[in-house]
Coordinates of N, CA, C and O in Angstrom, one line a residue:
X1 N 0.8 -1.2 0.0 CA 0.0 0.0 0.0 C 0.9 1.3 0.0 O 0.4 2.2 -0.6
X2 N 2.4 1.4 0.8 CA 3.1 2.4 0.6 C 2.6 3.2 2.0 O 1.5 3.2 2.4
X3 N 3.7 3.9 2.5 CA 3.8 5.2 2.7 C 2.4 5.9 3.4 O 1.5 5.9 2.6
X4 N 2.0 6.4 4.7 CA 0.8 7.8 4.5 C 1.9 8.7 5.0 O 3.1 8.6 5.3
X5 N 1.0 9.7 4.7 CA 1.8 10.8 5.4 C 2.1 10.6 6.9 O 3.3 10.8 7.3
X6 N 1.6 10.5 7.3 CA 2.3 10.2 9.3 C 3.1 9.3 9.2 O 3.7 9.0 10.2
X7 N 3.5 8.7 8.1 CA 4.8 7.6 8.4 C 5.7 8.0 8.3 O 6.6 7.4 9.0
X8 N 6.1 9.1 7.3 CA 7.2 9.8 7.4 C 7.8 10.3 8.7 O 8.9 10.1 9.2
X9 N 6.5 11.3 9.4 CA 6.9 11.8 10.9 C 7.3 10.7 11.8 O 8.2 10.6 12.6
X10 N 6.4 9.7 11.5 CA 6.9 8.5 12.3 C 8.1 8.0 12.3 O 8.6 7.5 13.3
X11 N 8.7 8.0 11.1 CA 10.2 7.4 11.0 C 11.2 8.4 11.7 O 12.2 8.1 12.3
X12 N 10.6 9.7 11.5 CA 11.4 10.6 11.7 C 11.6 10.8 13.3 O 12.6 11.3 13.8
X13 N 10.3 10.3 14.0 CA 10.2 10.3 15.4 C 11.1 8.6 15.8 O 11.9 8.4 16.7
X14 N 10.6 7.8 14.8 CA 11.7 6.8 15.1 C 13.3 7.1 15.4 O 13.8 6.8 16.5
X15 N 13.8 7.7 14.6 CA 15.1 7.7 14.5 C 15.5 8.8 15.8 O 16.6 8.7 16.4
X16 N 14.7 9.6 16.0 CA 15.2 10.8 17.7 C 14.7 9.2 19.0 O 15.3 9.1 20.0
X17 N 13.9 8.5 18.6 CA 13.8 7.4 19.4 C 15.3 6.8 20.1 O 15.9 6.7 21.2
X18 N 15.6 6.2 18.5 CA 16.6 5.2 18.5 C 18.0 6.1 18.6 O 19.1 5.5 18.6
X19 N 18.1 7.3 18.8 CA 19.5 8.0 19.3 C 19.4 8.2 20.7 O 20.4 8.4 21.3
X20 N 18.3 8.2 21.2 CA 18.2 8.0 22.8 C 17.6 6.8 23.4 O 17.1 6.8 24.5
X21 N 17.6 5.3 22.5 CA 17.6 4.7 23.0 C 18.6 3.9 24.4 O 18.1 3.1 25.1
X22 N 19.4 4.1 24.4 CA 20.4 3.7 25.6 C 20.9 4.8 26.3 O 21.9 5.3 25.7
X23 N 20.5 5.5 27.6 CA 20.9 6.6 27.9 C 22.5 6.8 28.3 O 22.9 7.9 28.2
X24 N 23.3 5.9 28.8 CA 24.5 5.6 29.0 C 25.2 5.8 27.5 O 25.4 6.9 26.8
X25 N 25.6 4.3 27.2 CA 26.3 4.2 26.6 C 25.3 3.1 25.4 O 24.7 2.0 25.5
X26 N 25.5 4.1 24.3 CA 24.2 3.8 23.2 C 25.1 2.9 22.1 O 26.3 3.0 21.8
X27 N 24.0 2.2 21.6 CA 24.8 0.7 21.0 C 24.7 1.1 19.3 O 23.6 1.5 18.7
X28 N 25.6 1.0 18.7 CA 25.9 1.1 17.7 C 25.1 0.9 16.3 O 25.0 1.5 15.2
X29 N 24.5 -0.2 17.0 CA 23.4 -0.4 16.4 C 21.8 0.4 16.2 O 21.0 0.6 15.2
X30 N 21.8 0.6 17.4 CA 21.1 1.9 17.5 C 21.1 3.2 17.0 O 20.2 3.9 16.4
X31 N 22.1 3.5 17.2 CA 23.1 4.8 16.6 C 23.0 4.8 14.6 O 22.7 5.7 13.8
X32 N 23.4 3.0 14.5 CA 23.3 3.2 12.8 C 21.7 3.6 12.2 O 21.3 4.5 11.4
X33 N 21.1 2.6 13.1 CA 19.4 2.4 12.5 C 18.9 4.2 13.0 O 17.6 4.4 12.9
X34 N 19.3 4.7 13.2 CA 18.5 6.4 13.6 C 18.8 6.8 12.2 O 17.9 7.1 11.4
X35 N 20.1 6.9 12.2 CA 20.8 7.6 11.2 C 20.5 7.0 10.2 O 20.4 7.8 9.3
X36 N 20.0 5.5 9.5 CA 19.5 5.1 8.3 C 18.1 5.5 8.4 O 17.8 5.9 7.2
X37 N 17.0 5.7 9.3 CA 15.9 5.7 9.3 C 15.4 7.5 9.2 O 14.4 8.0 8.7
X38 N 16.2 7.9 9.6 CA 16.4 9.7 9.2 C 16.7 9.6 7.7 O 16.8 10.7 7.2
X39 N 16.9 8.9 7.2 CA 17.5 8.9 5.4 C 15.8 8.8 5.1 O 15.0 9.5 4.5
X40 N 15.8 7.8 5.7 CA 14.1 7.0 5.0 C 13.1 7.8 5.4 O 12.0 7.7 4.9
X41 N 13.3 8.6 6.3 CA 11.7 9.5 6.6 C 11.7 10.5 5.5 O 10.7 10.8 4.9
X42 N 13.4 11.3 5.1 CA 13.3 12.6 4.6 C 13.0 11.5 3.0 O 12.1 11.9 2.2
X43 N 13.6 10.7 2.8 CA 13.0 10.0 1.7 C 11.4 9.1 1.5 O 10.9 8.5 0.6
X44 N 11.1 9.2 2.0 CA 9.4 9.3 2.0 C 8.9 10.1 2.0 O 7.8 10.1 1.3
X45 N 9.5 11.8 3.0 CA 8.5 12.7 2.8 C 8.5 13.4 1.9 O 7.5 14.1 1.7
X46 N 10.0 13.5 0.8 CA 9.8 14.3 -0.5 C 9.1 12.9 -1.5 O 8.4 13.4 -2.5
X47 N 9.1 11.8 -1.4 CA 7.9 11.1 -2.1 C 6.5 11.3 -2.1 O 5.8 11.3 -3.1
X48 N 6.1 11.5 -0.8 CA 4.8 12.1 -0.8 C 4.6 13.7 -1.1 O 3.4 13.9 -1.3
X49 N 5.4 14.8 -1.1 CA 5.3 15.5 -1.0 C 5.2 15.4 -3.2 O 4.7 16.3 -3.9
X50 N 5.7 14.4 -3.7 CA 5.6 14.7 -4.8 C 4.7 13.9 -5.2 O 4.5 14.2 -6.4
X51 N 3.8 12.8 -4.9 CA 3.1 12.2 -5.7 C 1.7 12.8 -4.8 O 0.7 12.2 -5.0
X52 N 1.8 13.6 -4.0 CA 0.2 14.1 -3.5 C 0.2 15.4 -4.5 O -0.9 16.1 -4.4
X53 N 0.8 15.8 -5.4 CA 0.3 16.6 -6.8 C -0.3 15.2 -7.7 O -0.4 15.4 -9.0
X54 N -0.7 14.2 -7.3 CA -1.4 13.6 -8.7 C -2.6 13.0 -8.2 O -2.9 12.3 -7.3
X55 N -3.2 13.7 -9.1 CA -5.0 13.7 -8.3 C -5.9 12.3 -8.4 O -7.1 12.3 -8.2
X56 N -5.3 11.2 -8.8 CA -6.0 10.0 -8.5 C -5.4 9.6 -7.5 O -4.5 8.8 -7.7
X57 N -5.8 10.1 -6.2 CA -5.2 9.2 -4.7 C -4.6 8.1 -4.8 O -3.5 7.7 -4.5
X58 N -6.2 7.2 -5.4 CA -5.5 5.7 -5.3 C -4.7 5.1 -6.0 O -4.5 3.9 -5.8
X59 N -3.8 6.1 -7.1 CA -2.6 5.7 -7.6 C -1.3 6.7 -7.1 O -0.2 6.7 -7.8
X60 N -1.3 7.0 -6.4 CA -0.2 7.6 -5.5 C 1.0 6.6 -5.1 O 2.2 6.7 -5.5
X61 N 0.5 5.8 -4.3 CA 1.2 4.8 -3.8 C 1.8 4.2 -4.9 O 3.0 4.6 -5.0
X62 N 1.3 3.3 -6.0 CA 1.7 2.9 -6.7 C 2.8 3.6 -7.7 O 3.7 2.9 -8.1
X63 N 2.6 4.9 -8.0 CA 3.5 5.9 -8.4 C 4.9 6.4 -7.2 O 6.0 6.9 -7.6
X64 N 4.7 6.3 -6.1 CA 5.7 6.0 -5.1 C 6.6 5.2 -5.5 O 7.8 5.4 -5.4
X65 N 5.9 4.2 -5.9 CA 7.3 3.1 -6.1 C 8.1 3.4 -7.2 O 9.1 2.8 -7.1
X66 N 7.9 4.1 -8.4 CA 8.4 4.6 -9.2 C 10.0 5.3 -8.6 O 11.0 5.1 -9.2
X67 N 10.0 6.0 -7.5 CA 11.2 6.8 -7.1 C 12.5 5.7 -6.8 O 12.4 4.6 -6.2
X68 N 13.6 6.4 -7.2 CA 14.6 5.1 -7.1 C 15.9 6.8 -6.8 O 16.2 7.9 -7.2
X69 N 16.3 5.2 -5.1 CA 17.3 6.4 -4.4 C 18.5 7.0 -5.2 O 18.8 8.2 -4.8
X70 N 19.4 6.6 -6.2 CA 20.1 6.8 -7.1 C 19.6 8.2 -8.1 O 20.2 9.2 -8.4
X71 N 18.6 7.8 -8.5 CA 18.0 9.2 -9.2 C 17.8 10.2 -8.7 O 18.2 11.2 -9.1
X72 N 16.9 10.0 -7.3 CA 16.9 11.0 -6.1 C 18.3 12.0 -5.7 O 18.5 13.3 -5.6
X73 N 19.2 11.1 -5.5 CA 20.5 11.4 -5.3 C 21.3 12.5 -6.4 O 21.9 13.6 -6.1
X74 N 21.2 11.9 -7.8 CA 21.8 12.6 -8.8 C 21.0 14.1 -8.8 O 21.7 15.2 -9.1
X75 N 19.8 14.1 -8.5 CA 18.9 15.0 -8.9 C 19.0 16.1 -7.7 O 18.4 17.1 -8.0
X76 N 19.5 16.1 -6.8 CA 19.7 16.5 -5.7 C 21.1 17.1 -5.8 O 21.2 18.3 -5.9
X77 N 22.2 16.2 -5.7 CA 23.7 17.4 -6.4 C 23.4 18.2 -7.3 O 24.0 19.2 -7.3
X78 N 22.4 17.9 -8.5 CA 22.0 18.4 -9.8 C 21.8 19.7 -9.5 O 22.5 20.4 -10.2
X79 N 21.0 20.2 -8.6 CA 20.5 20.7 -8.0 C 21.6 21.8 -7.4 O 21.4 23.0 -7.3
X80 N 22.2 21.5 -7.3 CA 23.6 22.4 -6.3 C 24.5 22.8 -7.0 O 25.3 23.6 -6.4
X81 N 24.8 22.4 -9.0 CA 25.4 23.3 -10.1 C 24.0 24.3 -10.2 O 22.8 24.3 -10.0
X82 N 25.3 25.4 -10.5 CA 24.5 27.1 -10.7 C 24.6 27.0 -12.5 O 24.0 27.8 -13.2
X83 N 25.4 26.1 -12.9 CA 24.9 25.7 -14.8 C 24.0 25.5 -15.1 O 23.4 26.3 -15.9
X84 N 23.4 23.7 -14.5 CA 22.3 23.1 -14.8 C 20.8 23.7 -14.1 O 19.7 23.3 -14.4
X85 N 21.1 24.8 -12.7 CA 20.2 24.9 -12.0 C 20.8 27.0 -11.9 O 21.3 27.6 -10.9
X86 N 20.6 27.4 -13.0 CA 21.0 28.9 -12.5 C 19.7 29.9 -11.7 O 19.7 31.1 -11.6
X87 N 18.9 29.2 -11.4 CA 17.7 29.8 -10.7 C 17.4 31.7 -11.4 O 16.7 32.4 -10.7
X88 N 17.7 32.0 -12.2 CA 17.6 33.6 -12.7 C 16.5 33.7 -12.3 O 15.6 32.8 -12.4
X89 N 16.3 34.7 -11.8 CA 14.9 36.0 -11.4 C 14.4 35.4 -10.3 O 13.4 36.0 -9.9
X90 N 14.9 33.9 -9.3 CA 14.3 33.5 -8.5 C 14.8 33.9 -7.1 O 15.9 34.1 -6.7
X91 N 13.4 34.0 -6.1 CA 13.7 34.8 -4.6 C 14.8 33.7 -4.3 O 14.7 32.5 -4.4
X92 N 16.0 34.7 -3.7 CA 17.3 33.6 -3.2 C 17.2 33.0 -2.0 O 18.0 32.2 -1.6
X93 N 15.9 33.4 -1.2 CA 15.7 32.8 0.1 C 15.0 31.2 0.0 O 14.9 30.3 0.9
X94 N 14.3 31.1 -1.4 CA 13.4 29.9 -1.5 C 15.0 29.2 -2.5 O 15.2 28.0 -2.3
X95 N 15.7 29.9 -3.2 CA 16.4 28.8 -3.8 C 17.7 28.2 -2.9 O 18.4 27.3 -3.3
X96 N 18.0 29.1 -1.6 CA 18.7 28.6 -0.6 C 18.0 27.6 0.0 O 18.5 26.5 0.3
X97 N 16.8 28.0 0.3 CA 15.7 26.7 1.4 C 16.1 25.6 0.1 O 16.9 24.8 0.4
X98 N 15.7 25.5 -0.8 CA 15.8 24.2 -2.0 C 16.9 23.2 -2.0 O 16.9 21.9 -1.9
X99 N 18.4 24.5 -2.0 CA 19.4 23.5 -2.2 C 19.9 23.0 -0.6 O 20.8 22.4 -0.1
X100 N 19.4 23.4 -0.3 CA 19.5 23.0 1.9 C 18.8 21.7 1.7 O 19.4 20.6 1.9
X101 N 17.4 21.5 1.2 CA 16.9 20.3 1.5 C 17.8 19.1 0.4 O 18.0 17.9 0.8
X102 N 18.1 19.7 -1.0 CA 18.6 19.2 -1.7 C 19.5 18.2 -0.9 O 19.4 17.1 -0.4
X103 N 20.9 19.6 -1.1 CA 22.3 18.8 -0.2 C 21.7 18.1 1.2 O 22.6 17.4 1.6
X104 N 20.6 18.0 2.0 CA 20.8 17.1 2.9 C 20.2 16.2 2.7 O 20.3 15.4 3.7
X105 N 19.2 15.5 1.3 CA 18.6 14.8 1.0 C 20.2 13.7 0.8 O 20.3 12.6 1.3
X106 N 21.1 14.3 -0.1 CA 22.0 13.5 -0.8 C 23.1 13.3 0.6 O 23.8 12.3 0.6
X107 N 23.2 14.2 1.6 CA 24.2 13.8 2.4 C 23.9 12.9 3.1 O 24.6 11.9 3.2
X108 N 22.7 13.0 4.0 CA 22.2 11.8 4.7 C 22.1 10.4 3.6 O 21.6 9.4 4.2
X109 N 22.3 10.1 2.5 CA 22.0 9.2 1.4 C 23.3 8.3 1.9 O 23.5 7.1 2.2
X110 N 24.2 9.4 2.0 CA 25.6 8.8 1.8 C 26.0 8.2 3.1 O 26.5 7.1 3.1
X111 N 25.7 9.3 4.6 CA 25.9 8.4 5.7 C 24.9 7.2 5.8 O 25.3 6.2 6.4
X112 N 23.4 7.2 5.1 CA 22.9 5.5 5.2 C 23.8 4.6 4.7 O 24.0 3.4 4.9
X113 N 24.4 5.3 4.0 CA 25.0 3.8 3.1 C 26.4 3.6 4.0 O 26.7 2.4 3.9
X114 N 27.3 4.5 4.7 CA 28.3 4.2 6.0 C 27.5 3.4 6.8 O 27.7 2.3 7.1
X115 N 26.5 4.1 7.4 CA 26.0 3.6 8.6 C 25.6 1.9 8.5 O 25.8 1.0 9.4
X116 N 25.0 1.6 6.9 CA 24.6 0.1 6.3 C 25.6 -0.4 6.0 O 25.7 -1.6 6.2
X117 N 26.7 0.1 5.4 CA 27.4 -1.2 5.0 C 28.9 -1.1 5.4 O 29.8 -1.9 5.0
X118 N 29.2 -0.1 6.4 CA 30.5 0.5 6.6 C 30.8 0.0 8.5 O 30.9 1.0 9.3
X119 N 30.9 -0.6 8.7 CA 31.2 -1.6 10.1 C 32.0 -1.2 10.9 O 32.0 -1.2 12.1
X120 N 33.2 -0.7 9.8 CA 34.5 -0.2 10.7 C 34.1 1.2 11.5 O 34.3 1.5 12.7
X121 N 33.5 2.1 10.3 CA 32.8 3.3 11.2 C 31.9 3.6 12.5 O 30.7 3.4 12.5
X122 N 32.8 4.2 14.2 CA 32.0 4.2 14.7 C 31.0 5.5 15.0 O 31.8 6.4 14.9
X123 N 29.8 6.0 15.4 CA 29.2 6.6 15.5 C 29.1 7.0 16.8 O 29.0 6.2 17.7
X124 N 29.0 8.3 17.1 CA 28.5 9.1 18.8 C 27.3 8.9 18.4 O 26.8 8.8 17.3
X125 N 26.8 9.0 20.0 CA 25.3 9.4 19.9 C 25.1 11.1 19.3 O 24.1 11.3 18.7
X126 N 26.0 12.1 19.5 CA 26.2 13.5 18.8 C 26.0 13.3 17.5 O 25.0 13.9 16.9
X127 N 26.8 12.3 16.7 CA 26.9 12.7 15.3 C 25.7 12.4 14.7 O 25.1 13.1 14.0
X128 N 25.3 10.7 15.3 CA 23.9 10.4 14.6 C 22.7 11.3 15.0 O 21.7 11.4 14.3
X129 N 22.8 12.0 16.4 CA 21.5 13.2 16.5 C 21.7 14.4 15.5 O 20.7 15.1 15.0
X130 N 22.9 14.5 15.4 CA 23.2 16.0 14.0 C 22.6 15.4 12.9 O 21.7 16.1 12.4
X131 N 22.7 14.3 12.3 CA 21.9 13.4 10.8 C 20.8 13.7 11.2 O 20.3 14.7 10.7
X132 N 19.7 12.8 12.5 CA 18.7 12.8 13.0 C 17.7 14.4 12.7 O 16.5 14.4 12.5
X133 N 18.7 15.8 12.8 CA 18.3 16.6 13.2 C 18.4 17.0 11.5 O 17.3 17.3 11.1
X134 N 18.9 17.0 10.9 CA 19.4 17.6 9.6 C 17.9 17.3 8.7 O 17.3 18.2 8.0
X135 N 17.6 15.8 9.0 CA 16.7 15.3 8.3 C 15.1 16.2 8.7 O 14.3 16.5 7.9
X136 N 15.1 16.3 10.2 CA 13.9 17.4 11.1 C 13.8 18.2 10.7 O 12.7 18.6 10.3
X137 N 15.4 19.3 10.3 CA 15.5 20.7 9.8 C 15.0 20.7 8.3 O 15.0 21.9 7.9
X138 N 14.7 19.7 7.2 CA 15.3 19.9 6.1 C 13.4 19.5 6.1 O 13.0 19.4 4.9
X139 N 12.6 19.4 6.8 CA 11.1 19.0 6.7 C 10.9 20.3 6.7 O 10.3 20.9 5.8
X140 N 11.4 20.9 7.7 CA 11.0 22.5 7.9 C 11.3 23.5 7.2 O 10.8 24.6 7.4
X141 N 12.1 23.1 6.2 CA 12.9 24.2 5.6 C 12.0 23.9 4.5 O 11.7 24.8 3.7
X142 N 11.5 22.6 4.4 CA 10.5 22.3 3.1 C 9.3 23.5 2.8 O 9.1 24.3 2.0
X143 N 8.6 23.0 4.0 CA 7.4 23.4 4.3 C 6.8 24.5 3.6 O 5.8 24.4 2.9
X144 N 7.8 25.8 4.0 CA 7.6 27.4 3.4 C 7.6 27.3 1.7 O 7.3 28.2 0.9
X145 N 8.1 26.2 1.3 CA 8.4 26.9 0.0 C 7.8 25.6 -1.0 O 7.9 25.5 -2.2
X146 N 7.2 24.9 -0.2 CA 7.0 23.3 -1.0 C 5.3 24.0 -2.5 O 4.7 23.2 -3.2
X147 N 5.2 25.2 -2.4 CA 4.3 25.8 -3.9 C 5.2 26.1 -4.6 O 4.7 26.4 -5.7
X148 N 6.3 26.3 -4.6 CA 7.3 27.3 -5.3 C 7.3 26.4 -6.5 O 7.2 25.2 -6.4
X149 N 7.5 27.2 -7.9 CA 7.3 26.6 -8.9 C 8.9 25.8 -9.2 O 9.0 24.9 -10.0
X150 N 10.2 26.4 -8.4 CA 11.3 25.5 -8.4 C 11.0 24.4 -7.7 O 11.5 23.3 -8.0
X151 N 10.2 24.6 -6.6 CA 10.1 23.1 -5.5 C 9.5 22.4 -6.2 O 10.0 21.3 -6.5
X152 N 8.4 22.7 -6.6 CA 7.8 21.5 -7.7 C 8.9 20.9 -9.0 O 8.8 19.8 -9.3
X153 N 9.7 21.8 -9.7 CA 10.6 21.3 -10.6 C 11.3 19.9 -10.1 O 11.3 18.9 -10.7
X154 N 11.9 20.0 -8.6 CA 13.1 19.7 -8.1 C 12.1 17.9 -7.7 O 12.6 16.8 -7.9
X155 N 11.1 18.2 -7.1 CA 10.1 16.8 -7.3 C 9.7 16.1 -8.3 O 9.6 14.9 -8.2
X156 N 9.4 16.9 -9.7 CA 9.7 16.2 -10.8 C 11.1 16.1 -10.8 O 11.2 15.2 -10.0
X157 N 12.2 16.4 -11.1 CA 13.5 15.7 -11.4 C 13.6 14.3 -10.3 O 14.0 13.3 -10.9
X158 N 13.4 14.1 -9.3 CA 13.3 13.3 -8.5 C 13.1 12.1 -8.5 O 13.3 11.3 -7.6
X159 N 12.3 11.9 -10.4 CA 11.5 10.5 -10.2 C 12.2 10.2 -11.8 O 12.2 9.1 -12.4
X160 N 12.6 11.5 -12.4 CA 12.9 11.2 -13.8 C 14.2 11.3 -13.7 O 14.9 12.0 -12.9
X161 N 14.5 10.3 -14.7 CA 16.0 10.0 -14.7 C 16.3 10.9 -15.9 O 15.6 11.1 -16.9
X162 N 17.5 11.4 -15.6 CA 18.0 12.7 -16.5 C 18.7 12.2 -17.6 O 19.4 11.2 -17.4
X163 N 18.6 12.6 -18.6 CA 18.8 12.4 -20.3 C 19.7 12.9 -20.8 O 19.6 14.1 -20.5
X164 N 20.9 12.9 -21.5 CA 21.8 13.1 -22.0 C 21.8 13.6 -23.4 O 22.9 13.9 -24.0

């Protein structure tokens, strides 16, 4: 079925969970799964944030599954050349909020994949709450600007893989 919207908050409340799960001395495992699960909230909530523009509800979900983290990713550095993305005539406070969510969509991308597949790396409970928080701040920074006719561009690029 995919995704509702509270599941994102949920993941997102997951992961401030799972960084204070062990108040002492917090287990690594814990520490990884916050920091992968903060990847997966802010990556669900620009999925929904882009498939609730398509007005047959009950194909939403199914158009969800369309997004693939790789393209997400590309589309998001993409995002952060002033070549391919020169924003002209646009307010610089909404195209700073854009490349903020951008760059932390793609940076938290890269710590899931330390945190999943990288063993030798260890994590504080500090670093994985800065991910945890990055992912909170980058909902917020959404919010104000998620009509902007670039925020909508940046949700279509998201799902289409870019052409040469």
């Amino acid at each position: 079925m995919g995704l509702t919207v509270a599941d994102h908050d949920d993941l997102l409340g997951q992961a401030l969970s799972l960084v204070h799960k062990e108040p002492r001395n917090p287990k690594q495992a814990s520490l990884r799964r916050a920091v992968s699960t903060a990847y997966y909230a802010l990556f669900h909530f620009l999925i929904s944030e882009a498939v609730a523009n398509w007005n047959r509800v009950n194909l939403r979900a199914a158009l969800g599954r369309a997004f693939d983290h790789t393209i997400m990713k590309a589309a998001s550095n993409r995002l952060q050349d002033s070549r391919q993305f020169p924003f002209t005539g646009e307010d610089p406070r909404v195209v700073a909020a854009l490349k903020a969510v951008a760059k932390t969509f793609a940076q938290l991308q890269e710590k899931r994949h330390t945190t999943d597949y990288d063993n030798t790396t260890f994590w504080t409970r500090t670093e994985a709450l800065t991910q945890v928080k990055s992912a909170e701040q980058a909902f917020s920074t959404w919010k104000p600007i998620r009509n902007e006719q670039i925020a909508q561009v940046y949700l279509v690029s998201l799902v289409v893989k870019k052409r040469d």
